XYZ file of C-alpha atoms in Angstrom:
560
model
C -25.206 4.822 -9.460
C -27.698 2.084 -8.202
C -26.491 -1.273 -6.692
C -28.345 -4.062 -4.795
C -27.527 -2.372 -1.317
C -28.526 1.211 -2.402
C -27.684 4.176 -4.696
C -24.670 6.237 -4.589
C -25.214 9.890 -5.576
C -22.538 12.275 -6.758
C -22.676 16.128 -6.797
C -20.424 18.487 -8.855
C -19.181 21.819 -8.723
C -20.770 23.917 -11.418
C -17.764 26.023 -12.263
C -14.838 23.374 -12.092
C -16.887 20.024 -12.708
C -15.060 18.540 -9.832
C -16.846 16.139 -7.469
C -17.991 18.082 -4.620
C -19.750 15.217 -2.633
C -20.519 11.600 -2.623
C -23.321 9.802 -0.831
C -22.908 6.314 -0.143
C -25.650 3.641 -0.116
C -25.865 3.913 3.677
C -26.411 7.396 3.778
C -22.968 8.538 4.791
C -21.688 11.531 2.944
C -18.103 12.393 1.802
C -17.556 16.035 0.743
C -14.848 17.915 -0.921
C -13.631 21.545 -1.195
C -10.704 22.706 -3.586
C -8.631 25.493 -4.472
C -8.398 25.178 -8.143
C -7.501 21.407 -8.848
C -5.844 21.154 -5.138
C -8.182 19.181 -2.625
C -8.391 21.130 0.381
C -10.961 19.434 2.741
C -12.423 16.111 2.906
C -15.361 15.981 5.365
C -17.091 12.689 6.436
C -20.666 12.765 7.871
C -23.043 9.978 8.974
C -21.613 6.993 10.586
C -18.259 8.323 10.739
C -17.719 12.185 11.233
C -14.804 14.043 10.796
C -12.531 16.485 8.689
C -9.255 16.247 7.086
C -7.792 19.575 5.633
C -4.598 20.547 3.905
C -2.446 23.585 3.090
C -0.101 23.885 0.167
C 2.575 26.094 -0.721
C 3.342 27.682 -4.135
C 4.801 24.496 -5.680
C 1.716 22.685 -4.829
C 3.164 20.635 -1.931
C 1.184 19.954 1.019
C 2.643 22.274 4.082
C 0.152 21.096 6.912
C -2.552 18.431 7.359
C -5.047 18.843 10.173
C -7.912 16.740 11.531
C -11.073 18.470 12.727
C -9.653 21.685 12.245
C -6.956 20.876 14.961
C -3.977 18.705 15.489
C -2.095 20.354 12.710
C 1.034 18.558 11.370
C 3.537 20.794 9.207
C 5.769 19.579 6.570
C 8.895 21.275 5.710
C 10.883 20.672 2.440
C 14.565 21.847 1.344
C 15.556 23.676 -1.862
C 15.173 20.186 -3.803
C 11.883 19.555 -2.726
C 12.840 16.881 -0.485
C 10.811 16.688 2.650
C 12.870 17.271 5.833
C 10.365 17.291 8.595
C 7.022 15.810 9.162
C 5.560 17.199 12.343
C 8.272 16.464 15.040
C 9.938 13.962 13.019
C 13.190 15.129 11.111
C 14.355 13.516 8.231
C 17.697 13.647 6.706
C 18.845 12.811 3.016
C 22.146 11.964 1.210
C 23.292 14.938 -0.536
C 24.219 13.436 -3.664
C 21.068 10.952 -4.211
C 18.399 12.264 -2.081
C 17.978 8.955 -0.240
C 16.828 9.093 3.432
C 19.639 8.153 5.594
C 18.445 9.400 9.001
C 15.050 10.233 11.148
C 14.702 11.286 14.505
C 11.850 12.334 16.897
C 12.554 13.018 20.632
C 15.069 10.398 21.842
C 14.578 7.957 18.871
C 16.589 7.837 15.866
C 16.746 5.679 13.162
C 19.431 5.319 10.192
C 19.252 3.700 6.643
C 21.856 2.226 4.704
C 21.894 1.350 0.975
C 23.665 -0.758 -1.520
C 25.276 0.694 -4.780
C 21.874 0.031 -6.612
C 19.978 2.203 -4.109
C 18.488 -0.656 -2.335
C 17.966 -0.835 1.324
C 20.997 -2.949 2.948
C 20.577 -1.766 6.409
C 18.356 -0.207 9.394
C 18.855 0.845 12.942
C 16.769 2.271 15.393
C 18.313 3.476 18.715
C 17.094 5.242 21.798
C 19.137 7.710 23.314
C 22.072 6.185 21.182
C 21.522 2.637 22.323
C 20.353 0.260 19.450
C 17.075 -1.550 20.232
C 16.136 -2.677 16.580
C 18.288 -3.280 13.619
C 18.194 -5.523 10.386
C 20.542 -6.023 7.551
C 19.893 -7.420 4.228
C 21.982 -9.485 1.618
C 20.796 -9.568 -1.959
C 21.521 -11.760 -4.916
C 22.303 -10.520 -8.408
C 18.523 -10.074 -9.190
C 18.198 -7.779 -5.954
C 16.222 -10.346 -4.175
C 16.617 -10.426 -0.439
C 18.450 -13.743 0.405
C 19.430 -13.150 4.031
C 18.023 -11.044 6.756
C 19.922 -10.430 9.992
C 17.622 -8.789 12.577
C 18.298 -8.055 15.976
C 15.415 -7.217 18.475
C 16.544 -5.932 22.158
C 19.669 -7.745 21.862
C 18.414 -11.081 20.652
C 19.692 -11.789 16.935
C 17.958 -14.124 14.405
C 19.298 -14.852 11.100
C 16.714 -15.739 8.223
C 17.427 -17.222 4.893
C 15.402 -17.085 1.652
C 15.342 -19.459 -1.410
C 13.548 -18.500 -4.493
C 12.250 -20.875 -7.366
C 12.956 -20.080 -10.995
C 9.759 -17.789 -11.251
C 10.990 -15.778 -8.134
C 8.425 -17.424 -5.846
C 9.537 -17.994 -2.391
C 10.465 -21.501 -1.991
C 12.245 -21.984 1.492
C 12.679 -20.161 4.605
C 15.485 -20.952 7.364
C 15.684 -19.272 10.804
C 19.105 -19.727 12.367
C 19.938 -22.407 9.914
C 16.909 -24.493 10.507
C 14.115 -24.722 7.957
C 10.756 -23.292 9.106
C 8.711 -22.947 5.954
C 8.802 -24.885 2.596
C 6.404 -23.952 -0.234
C 5.299 -25.713 -3.481
C 3.199 -24.115 -6.207
C 1.408 -25.247 -9.227
C 2.087 -23.647 -12.789
C -0.059 -20.616 -11.982
C 1.218 -19.805 -8.654
C -1.460 -21.378 -6.424
C 0.026 -22.970 -3.297
C 0.044 -26.705 -3.291
C 1.622 -27.174 0.078
C 3.070 -25.270 3.028
C 5.389 -27.350 5.276
C 6.380 -26.117 8.748
C 7.844 -27.801 11.474
C 5.713 -30.641 12.589
C 2.843 -29.593 10.121
C 2.128 -30.180 6.426
C -0.941 -28.110 4.773
C -2.191 -28.802 1.383
C -4.291 -26.747 -1.020
C -6.528 -27.740 -3.911
C -7.960 -25.242 -6.418
C -10.460 -25.137 -9.380
C -9.833 -24.152 -13.021
C -10.372 -20.194 -11.980
C -7.585 -20.813 -9.142
C -10.360 -20.432 -6.407
C -9.397 -22.082 -3.493
C -11.233 -25.518 -2.698
C -9.583 -26.728 0.384
C -6.559 -25.613 2.305
C -5.508 -28.018 5.307
C -8.881 -28.706 7.377
C -10.668 -25.922 5.782
C -12.847 -25.921 2.763
C -13.783 -22.631 0.856
C -16.698 -21.380 -1.528
C -16.911 -18.565 -3.793
C -19.302 -16.442 -5.581
C -19.516 -16.781 -9.444
C -17.755 -13.382 -9.565
C -14.838 -14.919 -7.338
C -15.390 -13.284 -3.917
C -14.807 -15.777 -0.932
C -18.299 -16.638 0.613
C -17.537 -19.206 3.275
C -14.838 -20.912 5.243
C -15.609 -24.263 6.926
C -13.596 -25.995 9.577
C -14.099 -29.541 8.626
C -13.053 -30.743 12.145
C -15.496 -28.850 14.267
C -17.947 -28.102 11.213
C -17.688 -24.216 12.236
C -18.432 -21.773 9.399
C -17.243 -18.205 8.784
C -19.207 -16.340 6.052
C -18.223 -13.272 3.892
C -20.627 -10.886 2.070
C -19.553 -8.477 -0.602
C -21.362 -5.873 -2.595
C -21.230 -5.849 -6.307
C -18.150 -3.321 -6.274
C -16.042 -6.155 -4.546
C -16.049 -4.325 -1.029
C -15.915 -6.786 2.013
C -19.187 -5.610 3.792
C -19.747 -8.308 6.274
C -18.184 -11.401 8.130
C -20.193 -13.808 10.382
C -17.931 -15.628 12.613
C -18.307 -19.170 13.832
C -19.503 -17.686 17.357
C -22.302 -15.872 15.292
C -20.734 -12.567 15.989
C -21.184 -10.181 12.887
C -18.567 -7.798 11.706
C -19.826 -5.168 9.437
C -17.790 -2.486 7.592
C -18.588 1.142 6.722
C -17.463 1.968 3.111
C -17.271 5.735 2.003
C -18.012 6.943 -1.349
C -14.577 6.482 -2.542
C -14.160 2.800 -1.384
C -12.199 3.551 1.939
C -13.087 1.347 4.835
C -13.862 4.021 7.151
C -15.612 2.099 10.211
C -15.968 -1.421 11.527
C -19.244 -2.413 13.525
C -19.354 -5.486 15.824
C -23.007 -6.791 16.266
C -24.438 -3.616 14.936
C -22.594 -1.372 17.150
C -19.751 0.892 15.674
C -16.491 0.093 17.369
C -13.773 1.689 15.175
C -13.554 4.446 12.660
C -10.957 6.167 10.423
C -10.226 9.213 8.678
C -7.833 9.076 5.642
C -5.252 11.469 4.289
C -5.726 10.015 0.871
C -7.266 7.042 -0.740
C -4.890 4.492 1.131
C -3.552 5.742 4.407
C -5.529 6.423 7.722
C -4.786 9.804 9.319
C -6.682 9.381 12.373
C -8.215 6.479 14.246
C -11.726 7.079 15.990
C -13.506 5.296 18.921
C -17.293 4.396 18.984
C -18.175 7.632 19.705
C -16.292 9.150 17.056
C -13.716 10.779 19.090
C -10.074 10.966 17.895
C -7.987 8.439 19.804
C -4.864 8.007 17.499
C -3.510 10.333 15.057
C -0.588 9.074 12.237
C 2.100 10.990 10.898
C 3.695 9.899 7.673
C 7.055 11.322 6.498
C 9.749 8.630 5.294
C 7.327 6.033 4.362
C 4.396 6.133 2.239
C 2.625 2.702 3.420
C 2.981 3.170 7.227
C 3.275 5.876 9.529
C 6.647 7.018 11.175
C 5.016 7.936 14.318
C 1.510 7.976 16.367
C 0.074 10.334 18.728
C -2.143 8.508 21.310
C -3.393 9.359 24.842
C -1.156 12.480 24.883
C 2.175 10.428 24.127
C 4.074 10.088 21.082
C 4.866 6.627 19.690
C 7.649 5.732 17.043
C 6.552 3.020 14.746
C 9.400 0.994 13.885
C 8.752 -0.928 10.825
C 10.765 -3.455 8.582
C 11.675 -3.093 4.823
C 8.064 -3.959 3.947
C 6.234 -1.563 6.423
C 5.123 -4.018 8.963
C 5.100 -2.731 12.442
C 7.787 -4.349 14.483
C 8.264 -2.291 17.489
C 6.092 0.501 18.991
C 7.778 2.653 21.470
C 7.524 5.896 23.437
C 9.558 8.563 21.869
C 10.633 10.180 25.363
C 10.936 7.261 27.530
C 11.827 4.473 25.254
C 9.322 2.139 26.731
C 8.424 -0.527 24.305
C 4.429 -0.989 24.165
C 4.145 -3.437 21.458
C 6.389 -5.943 19.679
C 4.913 -7.947 16.770
C 6.401 -10.866 14.885
C 5.390 -12.007 11.529
C 6.163 -14.963 9.400
C 7.299 -14.468 5.729
C 3.579 -14.209 4.439
C 2.422 -12.114 7.447
C 0.982 -14.587 9.879
C 1.211 -12.908 13.227
C 3.583 -15.200 15.295
C 3.378 -12.910 18.584
C 2.026 -9.665 19.489
C 2.540 -8.248 23.153
C -0.129 -5.755 22.876
C -3.066 -6.709 20.160
C -4.832 -3.471 18.969
C -2.642 -0.897 20.349
C -2.454 0.450 16.822
C -4.371 -0.764 13.739
C -1.519 -1.270 11.239
C -0.462 -5.032 10.473
C 1.553 -6.953 7.833
C 3.069 -4.703 5.164
C 1.239 -1.603 6.560
C -2.270 -2.729 5.802
C -5.193 -2.443 8.375
C -5.186 -5.511 10.476
C -8.630 -6.696 11.740
C -8.183 -8.671 14.983
C -11.475 -10.538 14.498
C -11.187 -11.744 11.060
C -7.401 -12.135 10.857
C -7.656 -10.306 7.490
C -5.366 -7.452 6.262
C -6.848 -4.648 4.321
C -4.802 -3.262 1.469
C -7.057 -0.387 -0.214
C -9.341 -2.419 -2.900
C -9.139 -6.025 -1.314
C -8.485 -8.001 1.998
C -5.411 -10.394 2.453
C -5.609 -13.721 4.311
C -1.873 -14.244 5.393
C -2.732 -17.851 6.648
C -3.208 -18.819 2.931
C -1.064 -16.236 1.527
C -3.749 -14.845 -0.897
C -6.498 -12.458 -1.525
C -10.148 -13.192 -0.741
C -11.236 -11.813 -3.781
C -9.930 -11.723 -7.570
C -7.900 -8.309 -8.575
C -10.428 -5.644 -9.426
C -8.260 -4.580 -12.468
C -7.616 -8.395 -13.403
C -4.683 -9.006 -15.344
C -3.575 -5.454 -15.567
C -2.266 -6.237 -11.945
C 0.741 -8.060 -13.665
C -0.131 -11.554 -12.421
C -2.037 -14.318 -14.147
C -3.136 -15.471 -11.023
C -5.808 -12.876 -9.806
C -5.592 -14.224 -6.240
C -1.994 -14.241 -5.886
C -0.325 -12.096 -3.345
C 2.754 -10.172 -4.988
C 3.495 -13.124 -7.223
C 4.206 -15.167 -4.079
C 7.509 -13.196 -3.294
C 6.348 -11.443 -0.004
C 9.836 -10.948 1.124
C 10.661 -8.543 -1.578
C 7.272 -6.999 -2.869
C 4.286 -5.352 -1.440
C 0.922 -4.389 -2.635
C -0.457 -1.394 -0.688
C -3.505 -0.785 -2.695
C -4.369 -4.479 -3.545
C -3.929 -3.755 -7.189
C -0.375 -3.933 -8.274
C 2.919 -5.216 -6.902
C 5.458 -2.556 -5.746
C 9.290 -3.079 -5.725
C 11.395 -1.821 -2.998
C 14.422 -0.188 -4.239
C 16.605 3.166 -3.997
C 16.127 6.092 -5.996
C 17.357 9.665 -6.742
C 16.043 13.056 -6.429
C 16.683 16.610 -6.753
C 17.403 17.100 -10.381
C 18.899 14.408 -12.697
C 19.781 10.962 -11.573
C 19.201 7.358 -12.567
C 18.259 4.064 -11.380
C 19.288 0.785 -12.892
C 16.462 -1.873 -11.967
C 18.311 -5.111 -10.996
C 17.158 -8.300 -12.569
C 15.062 -6.140 -15.185
C 15.571 -3.938 -18.007
C 17.329 -0.818 -17.491
C 15.672 2.530 -17.403
C 16.892 5.992 -16.933
C 14.727 8.594 -15.147
C 14.900 12.397 -14.764
C 13.103 14.267 -12.157
C 11.986 17.676 -10.899
C 10.105 17.550 -7.920
C 10.177 14.944 -4.659
C 11.156 11.265 -4.986
C 10.154 9.348 -2.065
C 10.418 5.588 -3.168
C 10.914 3.701 -6.255
C 8.028 1.550 -6.757
C 5.755 0.036 -9.826
C 4.361 -3.350 -11.027
C 7.308 -3.016 -13.594
C 9.951 -1.812 -11.065
C 9.729 1.684 -12.496
C 10.308 4.873 -10.629
C 7.799 6.518 -8.402
C 7.393 10.056 -7.349
C 5.157 11.705 -4.643
C 4.865 15.083 -6.312
C 6.542 17.048 -9.060
C 7.242 16.230 -12.592
C 9.039 13.318 -14.375
C 10.030 11.569 -17.683
C 11.426 8.310 -18.154
C 13.603 6.726 -20.795
C 14.013 3.152 -20.931
C 13.644 -0.283 -22.748
C 11.583 -3.383 -22.393
C 8.328 -3.554 -20.444
C 7.900 0.402 -19.723
C 5.393 0.607 -22.486
C 4.705 -2.890 -23.070
C 1.149 -3.251 -22.183
C 0.322 -0.332 -24.809
C 2.708 -1.028 -27.682
C 4.414 -4.145 -27.175
C 7.822 -2.756 -25.786
C 9.834 0.501 -26.402
C 10.666 3.698 -24.677
C 8.624 6.261 -23.142
C 8.611 10.082 -22.339
C 6.241 11.941 -20.534
C 5.413 14.571 -17.720
C 2.680 14.539 -14.967
C 1.415 17.742 -13.472
C -1.685 16.438 -11.919
C -2.982 16.988 -8.316
C -1.405 14.380 -6.120
C -3.788 14.566 -3.612
C -7.117 14.509 -5.349
C -7.767 10.753 -5.195
C -11.838 11.208 -5.690
C -12.180 11.090 -9.237
C -11.642 8.925 -12.282
C -9.089 9.883 -14.733
C -9.288 9.221 -18.660
C -6.696 9.295 -21.292
C -6.860 9.418 -25.086
C -3.855 8.884 -27.578
C -2.722 8.053 -30.813
C -0.570 5.466 -32.231
C 1.208 5.483 -35.490
C 3.988 3.088 -36.139
C 6.717 3.409 -33.692
C 5.125 6.433 -32.238
C 2.568 7.458 -29.668
C 1.123 10.208 -28.125
C -1.100 10.285 -24.968
C -2.903 12.916 -22.991
C -4.336 12.573 -19.330
C -7.300 14.260 -18.217
C -8.757 14.957 -14.993
C -11.972 13.069 -13.747
C -14.427 15.252 -15.291
C -12.463 15.379 -18.545
C -12.148 19.244 -18.508
C -8.317 19.780 -18.199
C -5.273 17.967 -19.104
C -3.187 16.651 -16.490
C -0.582 15.115 -18.055
C 0.831 13.755 -21.427
C 3.284 11.123 -22.572
C 5.162 10.470 -25.834
C 6.360 7.043 -26.811
C 8.887 6.241 -29.496
C 10.825 3.038 -30.718
C 7.685 1.131 -30.013
C 7.249 -2.189 -31.995
C 3.994 -1.906 -33.945
C 2.728 -1.375 -37.287
C -0.287 0.670 -38.982
C -2.397 3.442 -37.528
C -4.585 3.079 -34.661
C -6.614 5.312 -32.155
C -6.705 4.090 -28.570
C -8.228 5.521 -25.453
C -8.656 4.088 -21.693
C -10.549 4.958 -18.707
C -8.705 4.440 -15.503
C -8.989 5.346 -11.794
C -5.723 7.329 -10.414
C -4.514 6.052 -7.036
C -1.517 8.439 -6.553
C 0.504 7.868 -3.285
C 2.110 11.146 -1.731
C 3.721 12.244 1.296
């Protein structure tokens, strides 16, 4: 593939047809090894050098993951396939529904509570039995959080949230006083943000591109990527450069410092340069989540272990010490604490859209609002495919999958409802809720059509742009109504099974199917089109006639 910044070269295994390596335009190479369809090793070479390896059990579950043939983290599962330990982190589940109730590592424990719908209602973290963080959530009949009571080191604050008729966040109170007011136009563009002593107004063009916001003016490419931000009070300019694939490649700051990013062959941001010198690198466990942070010499300085959450690690190993990452319900790190001594080494506070209000130790770990990768220089948060600007509450580029992301505004962040939704890959909205695991169970989606989901395998979180069920591995099928099939056939019910590789994120997948009146059948193929990785059967669809359909899609599966 040839683009203006160079050529991307793909090589394939002659036997299986799987991608064996990808050479990016800057010469960096990402290579893969497999055991059948299971991804064993991912190896980076070039600007970033490192290797991530995986070992699987007979159920295709990852039992260990290592970095550079060392630093092995083991994973243990119970008879229901639920993860019970990730490295030194223990994870306990409710016996009847599989929801995570407790986690523990060294002297740090954390407990979770849920309401009758399986939605998180409370979280408490303690050191040697003494609470240092707690949060409780009150929800309305639509499942939206209307109040959060948060206590950090003995100091309690109460946050109240008010939403408009379209679910957009409208008002925020802290301890009874209004701290934020938002107004939007019909398509979700923020017209004004009012905070104590400050009102900021925004203007937009007919493509929802930002023209001005407060004292800043903005320009965009014809393709919709942000190219400049100008401070009209100082006439200082920040410029942005993208490649044709939508990757943010460079940012020039007002002081003339140049920030450049290293992008690997699958689009992951693996490195950061300042004025041409590498200052930071990342190795990834999958398409979204870093497993290790590297310094400018390529040495591993931090390792991250994921167990109870999919978009932010539970703990970090750095400088020979282990640190528990205490995150809020969105995955935003709030407190970083030494697991043995209880010393708090970093405390971060955000506003509702992710603006950092305070940070006691900037840069100690790389994660920011909702678990994204935070860049201190640009103040942008990287989520998979795009960069998010908390100040304006928008993406800096249009959604690469356009309207398939579920929003008519291609720049909108989670439909202006950041208290209840996250978007870890920059492509879709994820809804936080409960779930069931280990056999058979159900979830009623509050405020949406109902669905019943039967599982075999491992369920970690419920997520999906239509508030559906999500699994980390195993098989599933869903029966429901409303928007489950909506995009394909206008509504109805769906049944299916997925038995693909949950770790192989390096290939494109494809599907083909048949639609006959109220019935549909679809096969999902691997990236090379050589084997079937899943199928679905739809019925009770609203449609007439006979048609053939097919699609090409990139699979972004989130796994433990």
